[in-house]
Each structure stands twice: as structure tokens, then as C-alpha cells.
Amino acid sequence: MLIRSKLLLLPLLLGLAGAVQATEECATAVQCNQVGSAAYQDGRFEQAIEAFERQLRRVEDDDTAQLELALNNLILANLRAGDAGMARAWLGVALDNNLSGSSTRLHLRKVAEALDYPALSASPVGRYLRYGGQAVWSELLISEDGNGGYHGSFSPVRAGARVEEYGPAAIGELDGKLVGDGVQMRLEDAGLGSGCAVQLLREGIELRVQEVFAEGCQVYGGMGISVGGRYIKVSP
């Protein structure tokens, strides 16, 4: 039995060793680009995306050209992985940063061709993301509640400066009933105070969340946590 247990542990230990090696090989933006590009060429898109996210963290507050390169790597890798919704989310980050290089313009067309906008826009139900920097996303899941209405589940995060080492600096959780016509909605039964309104406006694949900032309203998470802002729908 002991020998068998060791054999079962061997793949796990090898996997951990590989992860450590990949981390050591991806200490700089240039190295991350090389590691991600090699994985991409081999068809290992999940590993490529991970490396490109690390590349992004190393240039996000630095060089615009390098930022555009990292974002375009993420757009293309997600497209090749079959996740057009996530590619659109990364394209949104590029556009929000006013990036307009030839690769960004090319990928804008590719994403538009790959994404099924009518399917994503048909219903509020689905997964929405809001970018928080450092390759970290806050999430909103909208589902049917079984009574002809909708349920909203927020998972907001605040990335912080050292998310790779320690994870997000703060996280939160907020759930409740969404009341409205599927375009304009408000969050109810979420355990918030009477003056702590959370409202949603959905337009196509974009969704805006507005919340009241007041004492006792942001009690659903750690310091600096909020569900407010602009989200994009990445899957139905």
C-alpha cells in the first residue's frame, strides 16, 4: 500500500515541480512572453494564458507597447482556446487603455467575428466580469430563480500589488434577488441596509452596476471591496 501511495503522489509532485519551474522561468515580461509563446505554439493554451497573464502583471503600469503586446497575447490565446467571450473581455481592457496598434485592430475584427452577440444579449442569464487590474476579474453570475425572476451572485475582488504571491488583497460575496425587467434591475434580499441600493442596467453584453457608498453598505467584503462598475458578459 505504501508503494502504491507513492506512485499516486508522484504525478502531483511532478506537477508542483513543473509549476515552480514555470514560475522561475517567468520572472520577467520577456521570459513570460517566451514561455507563453512556446506553450501557444504547442497548443497548450491554458498554460499560455497563465504565462501571458503573468506577462501582463509585469508591464501593466509601465510600457504601453508592452502592455498592448501582453493584452493581444491574451486575446489571441483565448480565441484559439475557443473562449471568444474571454477574448472580448481582454479586448475591452485594451480599448479602455486607448490601445490602437495594428494587432489590436486585427483582433477587434477577429473577436467580433467569433463572438455570438445575439446569444449573449438574449437574456440576462450568464457570467459577467469586471476588470480589477493585475489580470484579476470580479465576477457576477445571473441565474434564473425558478419563479420567473433572476438571482444575482457577486464575487468582487481587489487585486492588490502582490496578487501572485498572496492572492487578492480583498474579496467579497453578495447574493440576492434581482427585481426588474431584465434591463433595469435592483438587488433585493441581499442582507444590506435599507439605504444601500444596488441597481443594474444591462445593455447588450455590457452591464453597469451602481451602488450606494455609505456607512454599513459595503459590509459584504474586505477593505476597498465594491460591486459597482462596468461588467461584460463572457458566457450565457
Short mmCIF file of C-alpha atoms in Angstrom, two decimals:
data_model
loop_
_atom_site.label_atom_id
_atom_site.label_comp_id
_atom_site.label_asym_id
_atom_site.label_seq_id
_atom_site.Cartn_x
_atom_site.Cartn_y
_atom_site.Cartn_z
CA MET A 1 0.00 0.00 0.00
CA LEU A 2 2.85 2.37 0.78
CA ILE A 3 4.40 1.90 -2.68
CA ARG A 4 1.04 2.48 -4.31
CA SER A 5 0.57 5.74 -2.37
CA LYS A 6 3.97 6.95 -3.53
CA LEU A 7 3.05 6.20 -7.13
CA LEU A 8 -0.16 8.17 -6.75
CA LEU A 9 1.70 11.12 -5.28
CA LEU A 10 4.38 11.18 -7.98
CA PRO A 11 2.27 12.96 -10.69
CA LEU A 12 1.20 15.56 -8.12
CA LEU A 13 4.79 16.19 -7.04
CA LEU A 14 5.92 16.40 -10.66
CA GLY A 15 3.12 18.86 -11.36
CA LEU A 16 4.14 21.03 -8.44
CA ALA A 17 7.75 20.90 -9.56
CA GLY A 18 6.67 21.94 -13.06
CA ALA A 19 4.68 24.85 -11.67
CA VAL A 20 7.68 26.04 -9.64
CA GLN A 21 9.92 25.74 -12.70
CA ALA A 22 7.42 27.66 -14.84
CA THR A 23 7.32 30.41 -12.22
CA GLU A 24 11.11 30.65 -12.16
CA GLU A 25 11.23 30.80 -15.96
CA CYS A 26 8.65 33.61 -16.00
CA ALA A 27 10.28 36.20 -13.76
CA THR A 28 10.28 39.00 -16.36
CA ALA A 29 7.87 40.15 -19.05
CA VAL A 30 10.24 38.94 -21.77
CA GLN A 31 10.51 35.49 -20.19
CA CYS A 32 6.75 35.25 -19.71
CA ASN A 33 6.24 36.16 -23.35
CA GLN A 34 8.67 33.41 -24.38
CA VAL A 35 7.11 30.79 -22.08
CA GLY A 36 3.61 31.72 -23.21
CA SER A 37 4.54 31.76 -26.89
CA ALA A 38 6.12 28.31 -26.64
CA ALA A 39 3.02 26.92 -24.92
CA TYR A 40 0.81 28.59 -27.53
CA GLN A 41 2.78 27.03 -30.39
CA ASP A 42 2.42 23.62 -28.71
CA GLY A 43 -1.34 24.06 -28.39
CA ARG A 44 -1.16 24.28 -24.58
CA PHE A 45 -3.45 27.28 -24.44
CA GLU A 46 -4.23 27.14 -20.71
CA GLN A 47 -0.53 27.34 -19.86
CA ALA A 48 -0.06 30.05 -22.48
CA ILE A 49 -2.82 32.16 -20.96
CA GLU A 50 -1.33 31.78 -17.48
CA ALA A 51 2.07 32.94 -18.72
CA PHE A 52 0.57 35.86 -20.64
CA GLU A 53 -1.35 36.94 -17.51
CA ARG A 54 1.95 36.99 -15.64
CA GLN A 55 3.44 38.98 -18.52
CA LEU A 56 0.62 41.50 -18.20
CA ARG A 57 1.21 41.97 -14.47
CA ARG A 58 4.82 42.92 -15.14
CA VAL A 59 4.01 45.67 -17.67
CA GLU A 60 0.58 46.93 -16.66
CA ASP A 61 1.86 50.11 -15.02
CA ASP A 62 4.88 50.56 -17.23
CA ASP A 63 5.32 50.42 -21.00
CA THR A 64 2.31 50.98 -23.28
CA ALA A 65 3.76 48.95 -26.16
CA GLN A 66 4.49 46.02 -23.86
CA LEU A 67 1.03 46.31 -22.33
CA GLU A 68 -0.51 46.07 -25.79
CA LEU A 69 1.63 43.04 -26.60
CA ALA A 70 0.55 41.22 -23.44
CA LEU A 71 -3.12 42.00 -23.99
CA ASN A 72 -3.00 40.90 -27.61
CA ASN A 73 -1.33 37.67 -26.50
CA LEU A 74 -4.25 37.08 -24.14
CA ILE A 75 -6.84 37.94 -26.78
CA LEU A 76 -5.33 35.57 -29.33
CA ALA A 77 -4.70 32.72 -26.87
CA ASN A 78 -8.28 32.84 -25.63
CA LEU A 79 -9.59 32.89 -29.19
CA ARG A 80 -7.51 29.81 -30.04
CA ALA A 81 -8.73 28.15 -26.84
CA GLY A 82 -12.31 28.63 -28.04
CA ASP A 83 -13.24 31.23 -25.43
CA ALA A 84 -14.40 34.21 -27.52
CA GLY A 85 -16.13 35.75 -24.52
CA MET A 86 -12.90 35.97 -22.57
CA ALA A 87 -11.10 37.26 -25.64
CA ARG A 88 -13.71 40.04 -25.82
CA ALA A 89 -13.12 40.85 -22.16
CA TRP A 90 -9.39 41.27 -22.75
CA LEU A 91 -10.10 43.32 -25.86
CA GLY A 92 -12.18 45.60 -23.64
CA VAL A 93 -9.16 46.16 -21.39
CA ALA A 94 -7.10 47.12 -24.44
CA LEU A 95 -9.76 49.53 -25.67
CA ASP A 96 -10.17 51.05 -22.20
CA ASN A 97 -6.44 51.79 -22.30
CA ASN A 98 -6.84 53.52 -25.68
CA LEU A 99 -4.59 50.99 -27.41
CA SER A 100 -4.92 51.06 -31.19
CA GLY A 101 -1.97 49.20 -32.68
CA SER A 102 -2.32 47.03 -35.78
CA SER A 103 -2.65 43.81 -33.74
CA THR A 104 -5.39 45.28 -31.56
CA ARG A 105 -7.29 46.43 -34.63
CA LEU A 106 -6.89 43.00 -36.24
CA HIS A 107 -8.07 41.20 -33.11
CA LEU A 108 -11.04 43.53 -32.77
CA ARG A 109 -12.29 42.18 -36.09
CA LYS A 110 -11.49 38.58 -35.15
CA VAL A 111 -13.32 38.83 -31.83
CA ALA A 112 -16.34 40.44 -33.47
CA GLU A 113 -16.47 37.57 -35.96
CA ALA A 114 -16.07 34.86 -33.31
CA LEU A 115 -18.45 36.16 -30.65
CA ASP A 116 -22.15 35.28 -30.80
CA TYR A 117 -23.52 38.66 -29.75
CA PRO A 118 -27.23 37.77 -30.23
CA ALA A 119 -26.90 34.73 -27.97
CA LEU A 120 -25.10 36.71 -25.27
CA SER A 121 -27.59 39.57 -25.44
CA ALA A 122 -30.76 37.47 -25.50
CA SER A 123 -31.09 37.04 -21.74
CA PRO A 124 -29.64 38.45 -18.52
CA VAL A 125 -28.60 34.93 -17.50
CA GLY A 126 -24.88 34.34 -17.71
CA ARG A 127 -21.43 35.17 -16.42
CA TYR A 128 -20.19 38.76 -16.28
CA LEU A 129 -16.71 40.05 -15.48
CA ARG A 130 -15.33 43.39 -14.29
CA TYR A 131 -11.60 44.02 -14.65
CA GLY A 132 -9.72 44.87 -11.48
CA GLY A 133 -6.12 45.12 -12.71
CA GLN A 134 -3.26 42.64 -12.30
CA ALA A 135 -5.09 40.13 -14.55
CA VAL A 136 -7.77 39.74 -11.87
CA TRP A 137 -11.51 39.85 -12.52
CA SER A 138 -14.55 40.35 -10.32
CA GLU A 139 -17.47 38.13 -11.27
CA LEU A 140 -21.25 38.38 -11.40
CA LEU A 141 -23.37 35.31 -12.08
CA ILE A 142 -27.02 35.85 -13.01
CA SER A 143 -29.27 32.80 -12.98
CA GLU A 144 -32.99 32.07 -13.17
CA ASP A 145 -34.57 31.76 -9.74
CA GLY A 146 -37.22 29.21 -10.74
CA ASN A 147 -40.08 31.66 -10.25
CA GLY A 148 -39.77 33.64 -13.46
CA GLY A 149 -37.19 36.02 -11.99
CA TYR A 150 -33.45 36.23 -11.60
CA HIS A 151 -30.82 35.74 -8.91
CA GLY A 152 -27.54 37.66 -8.78
CA SER A 153 -24.35 36.40 -7.17
CA PHE A 154 -21.44 38.86 -6.94
CA SER A 155 -17.85 37.80 -6.22
CA PRO A 156 -15.89 41.08 -6.12
CA VAL A 157 -12.13 41.15 -5.61
CA ARG A 158 -9.46 43.80 -5.10
CA ALA A 159 -6.21 42.64 -6.62
CA GLY A 160 -3.58 44.47 -4.62
CA ALA A 161 0.07 44.75 -5.59
CA ARG A 162 1.26 41.18 -4.91
CA VAL A 163 -1.58 39.02 -6.10
CA GLU A 164 0.74 36.30 -7.43
CA GLU A 165 2.34 35.75 -4.03
CA TYR A 166 -0.61 36.25 -1.72
CA GLY A 167 -3.76 36.25 -3.83
CA PRO A 168 -6.24 39.15 -3.94
CA ALA A 169 -5.87 41.83 -1.27
CA ALA A 170 -9.60 41.65 -0.51
CA ILE A 171 -12.59 39.58 -1.58
CA GLY A 172 -16.34 39.77 -1.09
CA GLU A 173 -19.59 37.95 -1.65
CA LEU A 174 -23.05 39.39 -2.24
CA ASP A 175 -26.14 37.44 -3.28
CA GLY A 176 -29.74 38.40 -3.75
CA LYS A 177 -32.85 38.55 -5.87
CA LEU A 178 -32.82 40.72 -8.98
CA VAL A 179 -36.10 42.54 -9.47
CA GLY A 180 -36.87 44.24 -12.78
CA ASP A 181 -37.44 43.69 -16.47
CA GLY A 182 -34.06 42.17 -17.30
CA VAL A 183 -32.72 45.52 -18.48
CA GLN A 184 -33.15 47.64 -15.35
CA MET A 185 -32.93 45.61 -12.16
CA ARG A 186 -32.35 46.12 -8.45
CA LEU A 187 -30.83 43.78 -5.91
CA GLU A 188 -33.10 42.74 -3.05
CA ASP A 189 -32.96 40.27 -0.15
CA ALA A 190 -29.18 40.62 -0.03
CA GLY A 191 -28.83 41.48 3.65
CA LEU A 192 -27.99 45.13 3.01
CA GLY A 193 -29.38 48.12 4.87
CA SER A 194 -32.47 49.93 3.61
CA GLY A 195 -30.41 52.79 2.16
CA CYS A 196 -27.82 50.56 0.48
CA ALA A 197 -29.28 50.33 -3.01
CA VAL A 198 -27.63 48.23 -5.73
CA GLN A 199 -29.03 48.79 -9.24
CA LEU A 200 -28.17 47.18 -12.58
CA LEU A 201 -28.54 48.40 -16.15
CA ARG A 202 -27.98 45.82 -18.89
CA GLU A 203 -27.35 46.93 -22.48
CA GLY A 204 -26.40 44.12 -24.83
CA ILE A 205 -23.35 42.36 -23.42
CA GLU A 206 -22.45 45.25 -21.12
CA LEU A 207 -23.89 45.71 -17.67
CA ARG A 208 -23.49 48.64 -15.29
CA VAL A 209 -23.82 48.24 -11.55
CA GLN A 210 -24.45 51.27 -9.39
CA GLU A 211 -24.36 51.04 -5.62
CA VAL A 212 -24.71 53.48 -2.76
CA PHE A 213 -21.48 54.11 -0.87
CA ALA A 214 -22.35 54.82 2.74
CA GLU A 215 -21.58 53.54 6.19
CA GLY A 216 -22.67 49.94 6.53
CA CYS A 217 -23.28 49.39 2.82
CA GLN A 218 -20.03 47.65 1.80
CA VAL A 219 -20.13 45.08 4.61
CA TYR A 220 -20.07 42.14 2.19
CA GLY A 221 -16.29 42.08 1.76
CA GLY A 222 -12.89 43.28 2.83
CA MET A 223 -11.42 46.77 2.71
CA GLY A 224 -11.93 48.53 -0.62
CA ILE A 225 -14.41 45.99 -1.94
CA SER A 226 -17.25 47.10 -4.20
CA VAL A 227 -19.62 45.53 -6.71
CA GLY A 228 -20.12 48.77 -8.62
CA GLY A 229 -18.76 49.38 -12.10
CA ARG A 230 -18.91 48.08 -15.65
CA TYR A 231 -19.17 44.38 -16.42
CA ILE A 232 -19.04 42.49 -19.69
CA LYS A 233 -20.86 39.24 -20.38
CA VAL A 234 -18.49 36.45 -21.36
CA SER A 235 -20.80 33.42 -21.45
CA PRO A 236 -24.56 32.76 -21.45
#
